Coordinates of N, CA, C and O in Angstrom, one line a residue:
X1 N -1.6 39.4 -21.7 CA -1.9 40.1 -20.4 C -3.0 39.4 -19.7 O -4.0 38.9 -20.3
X2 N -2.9 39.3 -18.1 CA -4.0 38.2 -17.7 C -4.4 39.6 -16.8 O -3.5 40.3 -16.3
X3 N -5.5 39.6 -16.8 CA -6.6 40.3 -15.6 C -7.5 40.1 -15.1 O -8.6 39.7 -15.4
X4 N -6.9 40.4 -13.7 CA -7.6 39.2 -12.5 C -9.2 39.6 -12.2 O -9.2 40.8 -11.8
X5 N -10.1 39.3 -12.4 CA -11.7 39.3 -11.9 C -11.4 39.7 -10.2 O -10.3 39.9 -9.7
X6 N -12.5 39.6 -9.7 CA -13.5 39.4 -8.3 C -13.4 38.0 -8.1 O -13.6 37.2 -9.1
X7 N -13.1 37.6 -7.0 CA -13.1 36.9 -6.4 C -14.6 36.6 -5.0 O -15.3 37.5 -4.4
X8 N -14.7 35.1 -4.8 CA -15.8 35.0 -4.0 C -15.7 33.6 -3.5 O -14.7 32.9 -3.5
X9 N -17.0 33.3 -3.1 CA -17.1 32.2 -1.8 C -18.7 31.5 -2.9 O -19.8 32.1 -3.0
X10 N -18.5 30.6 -3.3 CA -20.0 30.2 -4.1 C -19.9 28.6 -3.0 O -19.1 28.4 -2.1
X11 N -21.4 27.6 -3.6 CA -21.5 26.4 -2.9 C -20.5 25.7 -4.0 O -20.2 26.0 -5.2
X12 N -20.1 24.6 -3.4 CA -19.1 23.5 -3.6 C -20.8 22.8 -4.3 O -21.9 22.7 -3.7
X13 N -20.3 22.4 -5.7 CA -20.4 21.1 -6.5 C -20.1 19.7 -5.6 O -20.9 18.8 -5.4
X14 N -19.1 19.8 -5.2 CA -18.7 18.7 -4.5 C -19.3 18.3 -3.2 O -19.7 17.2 -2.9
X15 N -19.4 19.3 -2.5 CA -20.1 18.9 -1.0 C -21.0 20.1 -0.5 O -21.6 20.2 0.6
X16 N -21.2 21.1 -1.4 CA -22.3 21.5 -1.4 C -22.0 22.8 -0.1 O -22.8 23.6 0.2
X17 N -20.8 22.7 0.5 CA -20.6 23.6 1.6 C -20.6 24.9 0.6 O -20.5 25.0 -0.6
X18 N -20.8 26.2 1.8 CA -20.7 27.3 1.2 C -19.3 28.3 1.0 O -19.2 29.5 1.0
X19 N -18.2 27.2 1.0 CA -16.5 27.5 1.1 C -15.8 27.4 -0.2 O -14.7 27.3 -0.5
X20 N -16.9 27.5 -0.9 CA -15.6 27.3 -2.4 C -15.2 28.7 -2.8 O -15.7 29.8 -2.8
X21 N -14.0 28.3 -3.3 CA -13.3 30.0 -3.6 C -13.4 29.7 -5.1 O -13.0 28.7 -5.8
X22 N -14.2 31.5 -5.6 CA -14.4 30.9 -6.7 C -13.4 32.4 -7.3 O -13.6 33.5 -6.9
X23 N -12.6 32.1 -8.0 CA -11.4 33.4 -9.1 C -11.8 33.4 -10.7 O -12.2 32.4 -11.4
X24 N -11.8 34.5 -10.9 CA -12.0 35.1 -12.6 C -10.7 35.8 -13.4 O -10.1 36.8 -13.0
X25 N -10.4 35.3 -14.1 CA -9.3 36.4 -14.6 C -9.3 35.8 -16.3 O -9.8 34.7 -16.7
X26 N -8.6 36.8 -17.0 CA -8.6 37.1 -18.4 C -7.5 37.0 -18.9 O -6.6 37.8 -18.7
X27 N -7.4 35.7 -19.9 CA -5.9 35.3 -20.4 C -6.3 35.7 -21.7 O -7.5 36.1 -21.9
X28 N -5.3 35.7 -22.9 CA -5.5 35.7 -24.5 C -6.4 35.6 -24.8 O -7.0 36.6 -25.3
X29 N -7.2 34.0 -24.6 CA -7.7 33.1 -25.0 C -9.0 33.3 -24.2 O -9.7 32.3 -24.4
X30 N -9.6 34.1 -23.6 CA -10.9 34.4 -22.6 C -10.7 34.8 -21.0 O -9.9 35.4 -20.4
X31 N -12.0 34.1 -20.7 CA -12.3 34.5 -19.0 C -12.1 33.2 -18.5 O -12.8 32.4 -19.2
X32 N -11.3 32.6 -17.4 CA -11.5 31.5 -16.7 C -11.7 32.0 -15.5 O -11.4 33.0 -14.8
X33 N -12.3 30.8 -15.6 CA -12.9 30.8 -13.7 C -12.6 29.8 -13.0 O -13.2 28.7 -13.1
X34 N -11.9 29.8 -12.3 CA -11.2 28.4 -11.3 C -12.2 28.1 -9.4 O -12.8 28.9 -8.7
X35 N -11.9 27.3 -9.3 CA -12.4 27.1 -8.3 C -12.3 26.1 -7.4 O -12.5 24.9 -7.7
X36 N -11.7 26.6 -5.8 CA -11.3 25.5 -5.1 C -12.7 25.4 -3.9 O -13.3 26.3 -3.3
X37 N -12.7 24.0 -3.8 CA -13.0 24.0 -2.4 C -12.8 23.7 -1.1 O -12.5 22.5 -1.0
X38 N -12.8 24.4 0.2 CA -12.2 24.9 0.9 C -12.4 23.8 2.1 O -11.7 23.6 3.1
X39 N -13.6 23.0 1.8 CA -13.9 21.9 2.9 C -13.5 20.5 1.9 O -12.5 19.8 2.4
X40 N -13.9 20.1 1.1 CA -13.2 18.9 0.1 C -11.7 18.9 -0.4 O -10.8 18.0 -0.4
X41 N -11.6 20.2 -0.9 CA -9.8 20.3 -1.3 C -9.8 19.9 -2.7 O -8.8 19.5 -3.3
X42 N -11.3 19.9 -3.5 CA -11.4 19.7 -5.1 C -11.5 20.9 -5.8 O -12.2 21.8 -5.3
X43 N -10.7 21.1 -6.9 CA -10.6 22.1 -7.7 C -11.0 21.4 -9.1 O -10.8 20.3 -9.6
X44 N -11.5 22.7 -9.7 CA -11.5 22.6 -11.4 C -11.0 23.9 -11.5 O -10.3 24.6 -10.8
X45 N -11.6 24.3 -13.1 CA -11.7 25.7 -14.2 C -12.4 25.1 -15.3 O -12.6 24.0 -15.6
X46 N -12.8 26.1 -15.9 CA -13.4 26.2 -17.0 C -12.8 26.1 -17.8 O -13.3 26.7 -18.7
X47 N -11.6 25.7 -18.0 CA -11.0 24.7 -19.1 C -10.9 23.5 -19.2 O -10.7 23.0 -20.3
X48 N -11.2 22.8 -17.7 CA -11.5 21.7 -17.6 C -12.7 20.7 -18.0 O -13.1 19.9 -17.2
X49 N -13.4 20.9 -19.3 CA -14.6 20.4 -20.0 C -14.4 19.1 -20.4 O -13.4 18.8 -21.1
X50 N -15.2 18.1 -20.2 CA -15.2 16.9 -20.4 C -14.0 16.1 -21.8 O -13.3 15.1 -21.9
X51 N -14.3 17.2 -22.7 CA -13.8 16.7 -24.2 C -12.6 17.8 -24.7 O -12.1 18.2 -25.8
X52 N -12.4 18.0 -23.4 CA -11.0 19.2 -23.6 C -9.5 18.7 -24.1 O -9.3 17.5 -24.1
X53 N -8.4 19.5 -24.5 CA -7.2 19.2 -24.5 C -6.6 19.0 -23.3 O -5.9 18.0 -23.1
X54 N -6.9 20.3 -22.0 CA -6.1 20.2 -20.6 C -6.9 19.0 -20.0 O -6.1 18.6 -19.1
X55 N -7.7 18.4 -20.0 CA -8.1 17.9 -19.2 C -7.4 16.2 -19.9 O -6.9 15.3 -19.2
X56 N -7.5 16.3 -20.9 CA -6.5 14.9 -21.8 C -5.0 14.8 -21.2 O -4.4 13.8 -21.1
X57 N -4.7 16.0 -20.9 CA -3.2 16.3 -20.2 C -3.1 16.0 -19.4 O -2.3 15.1 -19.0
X58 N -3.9 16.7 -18.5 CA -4.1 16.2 -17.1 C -4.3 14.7 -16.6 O -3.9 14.2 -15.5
X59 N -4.9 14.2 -17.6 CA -5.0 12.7 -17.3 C -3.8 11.7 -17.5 O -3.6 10.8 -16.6
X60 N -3.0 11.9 -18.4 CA -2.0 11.8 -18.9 C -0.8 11.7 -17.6 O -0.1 10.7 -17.5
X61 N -0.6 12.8 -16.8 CA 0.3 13.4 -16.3 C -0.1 13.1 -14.9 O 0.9 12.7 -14.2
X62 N -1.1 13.1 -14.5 CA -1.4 13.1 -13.0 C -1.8 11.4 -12.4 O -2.2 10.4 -13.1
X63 N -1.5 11.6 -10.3 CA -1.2 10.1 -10.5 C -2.8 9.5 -10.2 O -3.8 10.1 -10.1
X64 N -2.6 8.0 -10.2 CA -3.3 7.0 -10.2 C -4.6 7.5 -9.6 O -5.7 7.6 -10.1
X65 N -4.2 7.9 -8.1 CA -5.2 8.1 -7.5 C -6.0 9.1 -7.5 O -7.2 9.0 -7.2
X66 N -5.3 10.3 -7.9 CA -5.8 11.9 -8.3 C -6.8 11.1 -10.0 O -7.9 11.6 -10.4
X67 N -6.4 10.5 -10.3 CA -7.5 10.2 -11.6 C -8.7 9.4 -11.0 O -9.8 9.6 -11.5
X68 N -8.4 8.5 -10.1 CA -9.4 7.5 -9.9 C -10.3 8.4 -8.9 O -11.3 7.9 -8.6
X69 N -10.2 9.8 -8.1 CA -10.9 10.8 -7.4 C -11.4 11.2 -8.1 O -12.4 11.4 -7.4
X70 N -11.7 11.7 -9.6 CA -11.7 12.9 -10.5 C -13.4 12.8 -10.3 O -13.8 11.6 -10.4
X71 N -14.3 13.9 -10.1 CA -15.5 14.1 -10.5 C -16.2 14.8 -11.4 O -15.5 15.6 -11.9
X72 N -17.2 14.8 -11.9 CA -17.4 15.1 -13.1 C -19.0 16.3 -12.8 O -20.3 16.1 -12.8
X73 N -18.5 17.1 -12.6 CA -20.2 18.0 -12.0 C -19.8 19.2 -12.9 O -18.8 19.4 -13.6
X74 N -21.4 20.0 -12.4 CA -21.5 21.1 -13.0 C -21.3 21.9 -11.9 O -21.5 21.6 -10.7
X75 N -20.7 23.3 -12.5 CA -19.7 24.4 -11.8 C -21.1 25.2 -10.8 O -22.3 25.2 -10.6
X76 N -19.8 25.7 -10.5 CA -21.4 26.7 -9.2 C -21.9 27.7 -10.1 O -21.1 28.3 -10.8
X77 N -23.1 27.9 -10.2 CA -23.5 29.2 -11.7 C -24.4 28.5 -12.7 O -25.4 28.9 -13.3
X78 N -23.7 27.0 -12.6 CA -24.8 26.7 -13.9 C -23.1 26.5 -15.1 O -22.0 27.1 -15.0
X79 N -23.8 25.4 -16.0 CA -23.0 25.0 -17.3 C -22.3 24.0 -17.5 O -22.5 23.1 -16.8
X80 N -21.5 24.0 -18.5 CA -21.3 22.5 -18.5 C -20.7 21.8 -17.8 O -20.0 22.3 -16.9
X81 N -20.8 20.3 -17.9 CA -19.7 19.7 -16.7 C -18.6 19.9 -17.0 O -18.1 20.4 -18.0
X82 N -17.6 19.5 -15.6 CA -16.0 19.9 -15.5 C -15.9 18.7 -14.5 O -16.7 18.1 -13.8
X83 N -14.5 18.5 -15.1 CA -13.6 17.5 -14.0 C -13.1 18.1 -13.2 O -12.4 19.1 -13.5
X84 N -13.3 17.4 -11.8 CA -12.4 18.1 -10.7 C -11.7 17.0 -9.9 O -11.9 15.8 -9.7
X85 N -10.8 17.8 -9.5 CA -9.5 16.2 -8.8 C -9.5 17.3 -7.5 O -9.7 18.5 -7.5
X86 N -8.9 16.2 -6.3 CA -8.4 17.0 -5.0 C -7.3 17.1 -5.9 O -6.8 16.4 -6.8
X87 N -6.8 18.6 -5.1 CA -5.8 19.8 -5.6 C -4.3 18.9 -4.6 O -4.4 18.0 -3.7
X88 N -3.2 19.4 -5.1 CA -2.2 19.1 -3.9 C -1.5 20.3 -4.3 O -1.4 20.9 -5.4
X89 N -0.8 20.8 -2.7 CA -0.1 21.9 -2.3 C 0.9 21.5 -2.1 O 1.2 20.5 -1.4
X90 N 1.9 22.4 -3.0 CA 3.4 22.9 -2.6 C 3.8 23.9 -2.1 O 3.2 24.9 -2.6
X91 N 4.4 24.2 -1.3 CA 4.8 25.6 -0.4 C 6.3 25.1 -0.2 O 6.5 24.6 0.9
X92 N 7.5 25.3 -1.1 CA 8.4 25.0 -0.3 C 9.0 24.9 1.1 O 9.6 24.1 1.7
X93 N 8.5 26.1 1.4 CA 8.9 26.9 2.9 C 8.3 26.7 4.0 O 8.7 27.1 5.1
X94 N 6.8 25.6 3.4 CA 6.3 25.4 4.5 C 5.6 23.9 4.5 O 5.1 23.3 5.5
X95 N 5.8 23.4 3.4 CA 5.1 22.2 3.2 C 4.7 21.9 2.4 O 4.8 22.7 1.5
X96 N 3.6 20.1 1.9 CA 2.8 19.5 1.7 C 1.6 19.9 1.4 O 1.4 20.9 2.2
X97 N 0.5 19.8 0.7 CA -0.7 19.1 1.2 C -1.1 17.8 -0.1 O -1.1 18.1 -1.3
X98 N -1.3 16.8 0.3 CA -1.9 15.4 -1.1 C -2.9 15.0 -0.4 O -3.2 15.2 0.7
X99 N -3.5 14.1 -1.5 CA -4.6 13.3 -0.9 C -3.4 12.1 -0.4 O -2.2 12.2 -0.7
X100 N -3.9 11.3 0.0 CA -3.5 9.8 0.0 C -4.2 8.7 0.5 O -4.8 8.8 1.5
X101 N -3.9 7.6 -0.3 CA -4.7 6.3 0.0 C -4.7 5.7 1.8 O -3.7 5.6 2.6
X102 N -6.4 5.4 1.9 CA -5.7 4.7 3.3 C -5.7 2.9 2.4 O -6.2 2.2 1.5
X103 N -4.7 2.9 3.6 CA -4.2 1.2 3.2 C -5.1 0.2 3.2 O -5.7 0.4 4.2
X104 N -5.5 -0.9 2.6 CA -6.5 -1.8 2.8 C -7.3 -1.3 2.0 O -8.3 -2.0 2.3
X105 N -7.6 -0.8 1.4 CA -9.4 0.6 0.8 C -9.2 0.1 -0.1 O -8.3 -0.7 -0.2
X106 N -9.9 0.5 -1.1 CA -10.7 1.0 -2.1 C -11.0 2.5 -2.3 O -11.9 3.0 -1.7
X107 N -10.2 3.2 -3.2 CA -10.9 4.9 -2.9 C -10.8 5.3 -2.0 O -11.2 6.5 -2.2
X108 N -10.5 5.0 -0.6 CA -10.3 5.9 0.6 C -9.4 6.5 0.6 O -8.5 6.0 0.0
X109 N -9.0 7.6 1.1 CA -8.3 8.3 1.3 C -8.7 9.8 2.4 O -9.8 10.1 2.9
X110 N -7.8 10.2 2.5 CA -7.2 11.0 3.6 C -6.3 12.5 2.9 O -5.5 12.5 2.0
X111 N -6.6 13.5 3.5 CA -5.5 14.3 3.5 C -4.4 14.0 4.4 O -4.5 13.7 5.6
X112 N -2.8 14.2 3.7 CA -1.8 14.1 4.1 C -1.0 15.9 4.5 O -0.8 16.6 3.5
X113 N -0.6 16.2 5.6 CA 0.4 17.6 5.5 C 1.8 17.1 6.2 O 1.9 16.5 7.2
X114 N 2.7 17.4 5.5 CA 4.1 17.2 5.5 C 4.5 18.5 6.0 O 3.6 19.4 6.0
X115 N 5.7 18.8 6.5 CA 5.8 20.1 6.7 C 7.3 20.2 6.1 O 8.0 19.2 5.9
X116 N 7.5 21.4 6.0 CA 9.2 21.5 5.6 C 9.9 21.7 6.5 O 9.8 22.7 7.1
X117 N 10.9 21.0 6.7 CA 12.2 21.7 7.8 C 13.5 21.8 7.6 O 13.9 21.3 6.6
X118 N 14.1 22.2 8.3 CA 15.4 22.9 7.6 C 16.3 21.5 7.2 O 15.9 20.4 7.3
X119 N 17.6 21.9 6.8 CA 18.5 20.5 6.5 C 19.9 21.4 6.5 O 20.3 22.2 5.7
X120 N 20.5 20.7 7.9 CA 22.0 21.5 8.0 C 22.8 21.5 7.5 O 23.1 20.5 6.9
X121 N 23.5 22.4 7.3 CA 24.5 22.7 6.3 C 25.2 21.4 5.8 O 25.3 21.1 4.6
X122 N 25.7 20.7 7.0 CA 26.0 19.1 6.5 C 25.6 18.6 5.8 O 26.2 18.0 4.9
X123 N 24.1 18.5 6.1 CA 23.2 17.2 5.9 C 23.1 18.0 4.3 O 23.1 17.1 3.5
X124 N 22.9 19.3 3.6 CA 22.5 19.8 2.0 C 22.9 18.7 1.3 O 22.0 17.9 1.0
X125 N 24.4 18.5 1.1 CA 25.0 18.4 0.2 C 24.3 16.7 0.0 O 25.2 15.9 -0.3
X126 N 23.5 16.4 0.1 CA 22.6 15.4 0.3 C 21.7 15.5 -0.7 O 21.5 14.6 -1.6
X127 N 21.2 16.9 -0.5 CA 19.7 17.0 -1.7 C 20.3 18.2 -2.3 O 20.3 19.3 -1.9
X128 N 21.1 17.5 -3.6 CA 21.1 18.6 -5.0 C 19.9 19.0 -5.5 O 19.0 18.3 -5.9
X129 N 19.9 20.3 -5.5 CA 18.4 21.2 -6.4 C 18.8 20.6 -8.2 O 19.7 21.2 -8.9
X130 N 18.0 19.5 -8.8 CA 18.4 19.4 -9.9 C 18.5 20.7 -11.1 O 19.5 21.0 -11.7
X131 N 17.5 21.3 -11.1 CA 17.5 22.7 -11.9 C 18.5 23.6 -11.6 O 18.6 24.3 -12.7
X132 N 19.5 24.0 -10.7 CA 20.1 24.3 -10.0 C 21.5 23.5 -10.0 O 21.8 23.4 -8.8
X133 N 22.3 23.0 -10.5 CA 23.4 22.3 -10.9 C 24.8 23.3 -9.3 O 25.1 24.5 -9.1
X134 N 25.2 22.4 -9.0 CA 26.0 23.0 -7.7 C 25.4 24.0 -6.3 O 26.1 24.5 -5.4
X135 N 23.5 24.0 -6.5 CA 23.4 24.2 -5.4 C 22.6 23.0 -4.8 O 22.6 21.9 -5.4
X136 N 21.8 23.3 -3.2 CA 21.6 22.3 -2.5 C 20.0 22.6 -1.8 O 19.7 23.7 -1.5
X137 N 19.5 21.8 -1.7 CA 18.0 22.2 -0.7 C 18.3 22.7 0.3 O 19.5 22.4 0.7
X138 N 17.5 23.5 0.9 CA 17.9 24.1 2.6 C 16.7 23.7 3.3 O 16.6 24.1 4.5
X139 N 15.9 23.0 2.9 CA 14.8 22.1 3.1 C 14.8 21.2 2.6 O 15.3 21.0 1.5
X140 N 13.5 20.0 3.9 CA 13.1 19.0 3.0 C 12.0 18.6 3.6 O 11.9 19.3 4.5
X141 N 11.1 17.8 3.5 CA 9.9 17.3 3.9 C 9.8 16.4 4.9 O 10.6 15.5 5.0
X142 N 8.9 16.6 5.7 CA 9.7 16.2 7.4 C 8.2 14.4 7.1 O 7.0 14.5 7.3
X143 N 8.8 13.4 6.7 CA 7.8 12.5 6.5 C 7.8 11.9 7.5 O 7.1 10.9 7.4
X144 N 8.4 12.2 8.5 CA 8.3 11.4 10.2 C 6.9 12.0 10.9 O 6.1 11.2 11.4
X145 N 6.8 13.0 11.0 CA 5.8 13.9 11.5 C 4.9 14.0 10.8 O 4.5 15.2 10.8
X146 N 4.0 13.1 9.9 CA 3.1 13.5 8.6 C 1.8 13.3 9.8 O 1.7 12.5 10.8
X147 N 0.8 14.3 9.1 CA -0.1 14.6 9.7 C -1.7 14.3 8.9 O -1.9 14.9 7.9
X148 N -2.7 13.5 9.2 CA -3.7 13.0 8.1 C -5.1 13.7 8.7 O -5.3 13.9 9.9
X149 N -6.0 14.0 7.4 CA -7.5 14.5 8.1 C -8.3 14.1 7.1 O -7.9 13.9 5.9
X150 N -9.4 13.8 7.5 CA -10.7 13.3 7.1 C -10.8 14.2 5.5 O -10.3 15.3 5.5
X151 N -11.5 13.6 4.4 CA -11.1 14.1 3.2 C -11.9 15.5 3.3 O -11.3 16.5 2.7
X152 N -12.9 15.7 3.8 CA -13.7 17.2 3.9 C -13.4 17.7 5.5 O -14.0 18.2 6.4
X153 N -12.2 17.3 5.3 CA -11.4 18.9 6.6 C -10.0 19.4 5.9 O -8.9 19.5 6.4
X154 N -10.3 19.5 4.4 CA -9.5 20.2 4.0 C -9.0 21.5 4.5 O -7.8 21.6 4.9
X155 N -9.8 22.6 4.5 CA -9.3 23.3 5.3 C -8.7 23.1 6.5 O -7.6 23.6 6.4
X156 N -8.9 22.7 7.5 CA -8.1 22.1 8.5 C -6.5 21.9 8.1 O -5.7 22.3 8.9
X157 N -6.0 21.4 7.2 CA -5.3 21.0 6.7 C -4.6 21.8 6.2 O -3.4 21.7 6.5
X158 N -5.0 22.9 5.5 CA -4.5 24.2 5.1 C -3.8 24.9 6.2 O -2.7 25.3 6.1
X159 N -4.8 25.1 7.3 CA -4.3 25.8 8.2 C -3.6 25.3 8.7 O -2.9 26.0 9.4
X160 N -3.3 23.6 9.0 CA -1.8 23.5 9.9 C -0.9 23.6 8.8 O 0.2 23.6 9.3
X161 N -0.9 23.6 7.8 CA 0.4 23.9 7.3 C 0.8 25.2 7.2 O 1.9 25.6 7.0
X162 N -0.3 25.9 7.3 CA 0.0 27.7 7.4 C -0.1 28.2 6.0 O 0.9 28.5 5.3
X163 N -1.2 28.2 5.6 CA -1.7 28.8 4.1 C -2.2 29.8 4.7 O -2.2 30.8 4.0
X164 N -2.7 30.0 5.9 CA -3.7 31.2 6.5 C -3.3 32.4 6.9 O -3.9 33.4 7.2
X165 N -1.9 31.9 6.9 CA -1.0 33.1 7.8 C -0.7 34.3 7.7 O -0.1 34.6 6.7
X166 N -0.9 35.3 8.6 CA -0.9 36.4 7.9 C -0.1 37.1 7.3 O -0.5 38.1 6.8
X167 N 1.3 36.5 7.2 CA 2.2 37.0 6.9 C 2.5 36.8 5.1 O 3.0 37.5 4.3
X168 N 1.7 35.5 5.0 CA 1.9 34.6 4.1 C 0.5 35.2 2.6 O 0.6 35.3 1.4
X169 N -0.5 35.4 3.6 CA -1.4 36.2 2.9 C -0.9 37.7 2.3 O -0.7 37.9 1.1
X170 N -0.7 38.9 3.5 CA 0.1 39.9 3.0 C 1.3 40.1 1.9 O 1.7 41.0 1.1
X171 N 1.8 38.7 2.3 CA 3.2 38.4 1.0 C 2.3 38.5 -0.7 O 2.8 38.8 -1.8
X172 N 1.1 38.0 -0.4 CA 0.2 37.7 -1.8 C -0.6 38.9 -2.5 O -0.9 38.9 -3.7
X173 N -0.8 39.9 -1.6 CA -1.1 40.8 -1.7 C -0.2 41.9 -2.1 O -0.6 43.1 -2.2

C-alpha cells in the first residue's frame, strides 16, 4: 500500500530557486521523497543514493545525454547526496517535454516541447500501437513545430505543453 505525504515548494539543490516540488509517500520498503524542479526540470528521490541499485539502473537504461547532465547534490533538508538528471515528459494527449543537445556544444542543451496532434483515420494505419497488436495511434508527435527554452525555463515549458491546465490538474485530483 503506498501513502501519499504532504506535498510542498522547498529551494532547488540545483539552482537554488524557491520552485522545487517536493512529494512524500509510503511504499513497503519506507518513506520517499521525490523532487522536481520547477525552473531547471531536474528531479531526484531518495532512492537515488550515490551507491544505490536504481540509480545503477538508471544509468544503465537512460540516454547519453541524461547521464552526461546527471548532478550529484544534497537534497533540500539536509543528507546524503542524490543524483539528479533533467526529467522528460510524456503526456500522450498532449506532448513532449526532453532536454536536448544544442548542436556544435559540449553539454548544452535546451529544453525541447513537441506537442501531440491527431493522425487521420487514413494516415493510423501508419503507426501500429506495438503493445496493442491490431490497433493504431490516434496521435503523434508534431516534430515540425518543436519548440526549445533556455535549460532554467523549464517551467515555461511545462506550461506550453499544458501541464498547468485546469482541466488536466482536476483530472489528478
Amino acid at each position: 500500500m503506498i501513502k501519499q505525504g504532504q506535498d510542498k515548494l522547498v529551494n532547488s539543490p540545483v539552482c537554488d530557486s524557491d520552485a522545487c516540488y517536493e512529494s512524500e509517500f509510503t511504499t513497503q520498503d519506507g518513506v520517499v521523497k521525490t523532487w522536481l524542479c520547477m525552473t531547471s526540470g531536474y528531479t531526484s528521490n531518495t532512492t537515488m543514493t550515490l551507491d544505490s541499485e536504481g540509480l545503477k539502473q538508471t544509468m544503465e537504461l537512460t540516454a547519453e545525454l541524461i547521464k552526461a547532465l546527471r548532478l550529484d547534490l544534497v537534497p533540500p533538508g539536509g543528507g546524503e547526496k542524490l543524483a539528479w538528471f533533467p526529467t522528460t515528459i510524456t503526456m500522450p494527449e498532449k506532448g513532449m517535454i526532453f532536454p536536448e543537445p544544442v548542436k556544435g556544444t559540449e553539454n548544452e542543451w535546451l529544453w525541447t516541447v513537441v506537442k501531440a496532434i491527431d493522425i487521420s483515420e487514413e494516415e493510423q494505419k501508419k503507426y501500429p500501437d506495438p503493445r496493442n497488436p491490431g490497433k493504431f495511434y490516434k496521435k503523434r508527435m508534431d516534430m515540425k513545430n518543436i519548440k526549445r527554452y533556455d535549460k532554467l525555463c523549464f517551467m515555461d515549458a511545462a506550461e506550453d505543453l499544458g501541464m498547468f491546465d485546469r482541466n488536466l490538474v482536476e483530472d489528478a485530483n
